[in-house]
Amino acid sequence: EAEVAQSPRYKITEKSQAVAFWCDPISGHATLYWYRQILGQGPELLVQFQDESVVDDSQLPKDRFSAERLKGVDSTLKIQPAELGDSAMYLCASSYPPGPNEQFFGPGTRLTVL
Amino acid sequence: GIQVEQSPPDLILQEGANSTLRCNFSDSVNNLQWFHQNPWGQLINLFYIPSGTKQNGRLSATTVATERYSLLYISSSQTTDSGVYFCAVAWKTSGSRLTFGEGTQLTVNP
């Protein structure tokens, strides 16, 4: 069964360090999403890609967060420098065709910033 | 503001009991999904249901878009049903991004 892949599953870092997360969507899914979930809350969208283009990054803290999807397939989300408040679960999702269709989520990366 | 409200926030059941989870949303939607978040944090798709009724085994869901609510029914609950259940919507005015509710924490005791 096709799944969204994410790595690493867990990451512990110290504040001010750089971290990166990787996501590989379901094959053929042109739309890719990165969400952040703080403990006890529902996930919130950080950035949405359609192929290699960003279509929504209105909630991405651009002073420290960046995201890319250079070839329109897998994607990397980076935080530099990490802050204590960035501790959260980072979830990647994908969907097809373009539009408000069913989204499928990966297992997530749990980030702890010390 | 536009929002998604889930109730109840917490629910404790004995194995074998039935339950109904509710999701109210404040504006028109293009997409509504129900998820179960397992203890490891992964969101498991239960239903994609912007309108109508669907059933999958012991679970079923109904969305009445004109009245802006959705219901998730769990029958004959099992301990493995424990976890957090999220409702998420994509507003008609906001593309395909999902806005999640705060979730319902379900505990099923043996």
Coordinates of C-alpha atoms in Angstrom, one line a residue:
Chain A
E1 CA 0.0 0.0 0.0
A2 CA 1.4 3.4 -0.9
E3 CA 2.4 5.6 2.0
V4 CA 4.0 8.9 2.8
A5 CA 7.5 8.5 4.1
Q6 CA 9.2 10.8 6.5
S7 CA 12.6 10.8 8.2
P8 CA 13.9 11.0 10.8
R9 CA 11.1 9.8 13.1
Y10 CA 12.7 11.5 16.1
K11 CA 15.1 14.4 16.4
I12 CA 16.6 15.9 19.5
T13 CA 18.6 19.1 19.0
E14 CA 19.9 22.0 21.0
K15 CA 18.5 25.5 20.5
S16 CA 20.3 27.6 17.9
Q17 CA 21.2 24.4 15.9
A18 CA 19.9 23.7 12.4
V19 CA 17.5 20.8 11.7
A20 CA 16.1 19.3 8.6
F21 CA 13.2 17.0 7.9
W22 CA 12.5 15.0 4.8
C23 CA 9.3 13.8 3.2
D24 CA 8.5 11.6 0.2
P25 CA 4.9 11.7 -0.8
I26 CA 2.8 8.9 -2.3
S27 CA 3.9 8.4 -5.9
G28 CA 2.1 10.6 -8.3
H29 CA 0.7 13.0 -5.7
A30 CA 1.5 16.5 -6.9
T31 CA 0.3 18.3 -3.8
L32 CA 2.5 18.2 -0.7
Y33 CA 1.8 19.7 2.7
W34 CA 3.9 20.3 5.8
Y35 CA 1.9 20.6 9.1
R36 CA 3.1 21.3 12.6
Q37 CA 1.3 19.8 15.7
I38 CA 2.0 21.2 19.1
L39 CA 1.3 18.7 22.0
G40 CA -2.4 18.8 22.8
Q41 CA -3.5 20.6 19.7
G42 CA -4.6 19.8 16.2
P43 CA -2.0 20.1 13.3
E44 CA -1.6 23.5 11.6
L45 CA -0.4 24.0 8.0
L46 CA 3.0 25.5 7.5
V47 CA 3.4 25.2 3.7
Q48 CA 1.7 23.7 0.7
F49 CA 3.4 22.8 -2.6
Q50 CA 1.8 22.1 -6.0
D51 CA 4.5 20.3 -7.9
E52 CA 7.7 22.4 -7.1
S53 CA 5.8 25.6 -6.5
V54 CA 4.8 27.0 -3.1
V55 CA 1.1 27.8 -3.2
D56 CA 0.5 28.7 0.5
D57 CA 3.2 29.6 3.0
S58 CA 1.3 32.2 4.9
Q59 CA 1.8 30.4 8.3
L60 CA 5.5 29.6 7.8
P61 CA 7.8 31.6 10.1
K62 CA 10.1 32.6 7.3
D63 CA 12.8 34.1 9.4
R64 CA 13.8 30.7 10.5
F65 CA 11.9 28.1 8.5
S66 CA 12.4 27.2 4.9
A67 CA 10.9 24.5 2.6
E68 CA 11.8 23.2 -0.8
R69 CA 10.6 20.7 -3.3
L70 CA 13.1 21.1 -6.1
K71 CA 12.0 18.4 -8.5
G72 CA 8.4 18.3 -7.5
V73 CA 8.7 15.0 -5.7
D74 CA 10.3 14.8 -2.3
S75 CA 10.6 17.8 0.0
T76 CA 12.8 19.1 2.8
L77 CA 11.7 21.4 5.7
K78 CA 14.5 23.2 7.5
I79 CA 14.7 25.2 10.7
Q80 CA 17.6 27.4 11.4
P81 CA 18.2 28.3 14.2
A82 CA 15.9 26.0 16.2
E83 CA 14.1 27.5 19.3
L84 CA 12.6 25.9 22.3
G85 CA 9.1 26.6 21.0
D86 CA 9.7 24.6 17.9
S87 CA 9.4 21.4 19.8
A88 CA 6.5 19.7 18.1
M89 CA 5.5 16.9 15.7
Y90 CA 6.1 17.8 12.0
L91 CA 3.7 16.0 9.7
C92 CA 3.9 15.7 5.9
A93 CA 0.8 14.9 3.8
S94 CA 0.1 14.5 0.1
S95 CA -3.0 14.4 -2.1
Y96 CA -4.1 14.0 -5.7
P97 CA -5.6 15.5 -7.9
P98 CA -5.0 19.2 -7.2
G99 CA -7.7 20.8 -5.0
P100 CA -9.4 20.0 -1.7
N101 CA -9.1 16.2 -2.0
E102 CA -8.3 13.6 0.6
Q103 CA -5.0 14.1 2.2
F104 CA -2.8 11.2 3.4
F105 CA -0.3 11.7 6.2
G106 CA 3.1 10.3 7.0
P107 CA 4.3 9.0 10.4
G108 CA 5.7 12.4 11.3
T109 CA 9.0 13.6 12.8
R110 CA 8.9 14.4 16.6
L111 CA 11.3 17.3 17.3
T112 CA 12.6 18.1 20.8
V113 CA 14.6 21.3 21.2
L114 CA 16.7 21.4 24.4
Chain B
G1 CA -13.5 33.7 13.4
I2 CA -14.1 30.6 11.4
Q3 CA -13.4 27.5 13.4
V4 CA -13.9 23.8 14.0
E5 CA -15.3 22.6 17.3
Q6 CA -15.3 19.0 18.4
S7 CA -17.2 17.5 21.3
P8 CA -16.8 16.0 23.7
P9 CA -13.2 16.8 24.4
D10 CA -12.8 13.6 26.4
L11 CA -14.7 10.3 26.4
I12 CA -14.3 7.2 28.5
L13 CA -16.1 4.0 27.5
Q14 CA -16.2 0.4 28.5
E15 CA -15.3 -2.1 25.7
G16 CA -18.4 -2.9 23.7
A17 CA -20.1 0.4 24.1
N18 CA -21.2 2.7 21.3
S19 CA -20.3 6.4 20.9
T20 CA -20.9 9.5 18.8
L21 CA -18.3 12.2 18.2
R22 CA -19.4 15.6 16.9
C23 CA -17.7 18.2 14.7
N24 CA -19.3 21.6 14.1
F25 CA -17.8 24.0 11.6
S26 CA -18.6 27.6 11.1
D27 CA -18.4 28.1 7.3
S28 CA -18.8 26.3 4.0
V29 CA -16.3 23.5 3.3
N30 CA -14.9 21.7 0.3
N31 CA -13.4 18.8 2.3
L32 CA -14.0 17.2 5.6
Q33 CA -11.9 14.4 7.0
W34 CA -12.0 12.3 10.1
F35 CA -8.7 11.0 11.5
H36 CA -7.6 8.7 14.3
Q37 CA -4.2 9.6 15.8
N38 CA -2.5 6.6 17.1
P39 CA -0.2 6.6 20.2
W40 CA 2.9 7.1 17.9
G41 CA 1.4 10.2 16.5
Q42 CA 0.4 9.1 13.0
L43 CA -2.9 10.3 11.6
I44 CA -4.9 7.4 10.2
N45 CA -7.5 8.3 7.6
L46 CA -11.0 7.2 8.7
F47 CA -13.3 9.1 6.3
Y48 CA -13.2 11.7 3.5
I49 CA -16.8 13.0 3.8
P50 CA -17.6 16.5 2.7
S51 CA -21.2 15.5 2.6
G52 CA -23.4 12.4 3.0
T53 CA -23.0 9.1 4.9
K54 CA -20.3 6.5 4.8
Q55 CA -19.6 3.3 6.7
N56 CA -16.5 1.2 7.2
G57 CA -16.9 -1.7 9.5
R58 CA -17.8 -0.6 13.0
L59 CA -17.3 3.0 12.1
S60 CA -19.6 5.3 10.2
A61 CA -19.8 9.0 9.5
T62 CA -22.4 11.5 8.4
T63 CA -21.9 15.1 7.3
V64 CA -24.8 17.5 6.9
A65 CA -23.0 20.4 5.1
T66 CA -26.1 22.7 5.0
E67 CA -26.2 22.5 8.8
R68 CA -22.4 22.6 9.2
Y69 CA -21.8 19.5 11.3
S70 CA -20.4 16.0 11.0
L71 CA -20.8 13.0 13.3
L72 CA -18.5 10.0 13.7
Y73 CA -20.2 6.8 15.1
I74 CA -18.1 4.1 16.7
S75 CA -20.0 0.9 17.5
S76 CA -18.9 -2.0 19.7
S77 CA -15.8 -0.1 20.8
Q78 CA -12.5 -2.0 21.3
T79 CA -9.5 -1.0 23.4
T80 CA -7.6 -0.4 20.1
D81 CA -10.0 2.4 19.3
S82 CA -8.4 4.5 22.0
G83 CA -6.6 7.6 20.9
V84 CA -7.4 11.1 19.6
Y85 CA -10.0 11.6 16.9
F86 CA -9.7 14.7 14.8
C87 CA -12.1 16.4 12.4
A88 CA -10.5 18.6 9.8
V89 CA -12.0 20.8 7.1
A90 CA -10.9 22.7 4.0
W91 CA -12.8 26.0 3.8
K92 CA -14.3 26.9 0.4
T93 CA -12.6 30.3 0.8
S94 CA -9.1 28.9 1.7
G95 CA -8.1 26.3 -0.9
S96 CA -7.2 22.9 0.2
R97 CA -5.4 23.5 3.5
L98 CA -7.0 21.6 6.4
T99 CA -8.1 23.3 9.6
F100 CA -8.2 20.8 12.5
G101 CA -10.4 20.8 15.5
E102 CA -8.9 20.3 19.0
G103 CA -9.8 16.6 18.9
T104 CA -11.7 14.1 21.1
Q105 CA -9.6 12.0 23.4
L106 CA -11.2 8.5 23.5
T107 CA -10.3 5.9 26.1
V108 CA -11.8 2.4 25.9
N109 CA -11.3 0.3 29.0
P110 CA -11.4 -3.5 29.0

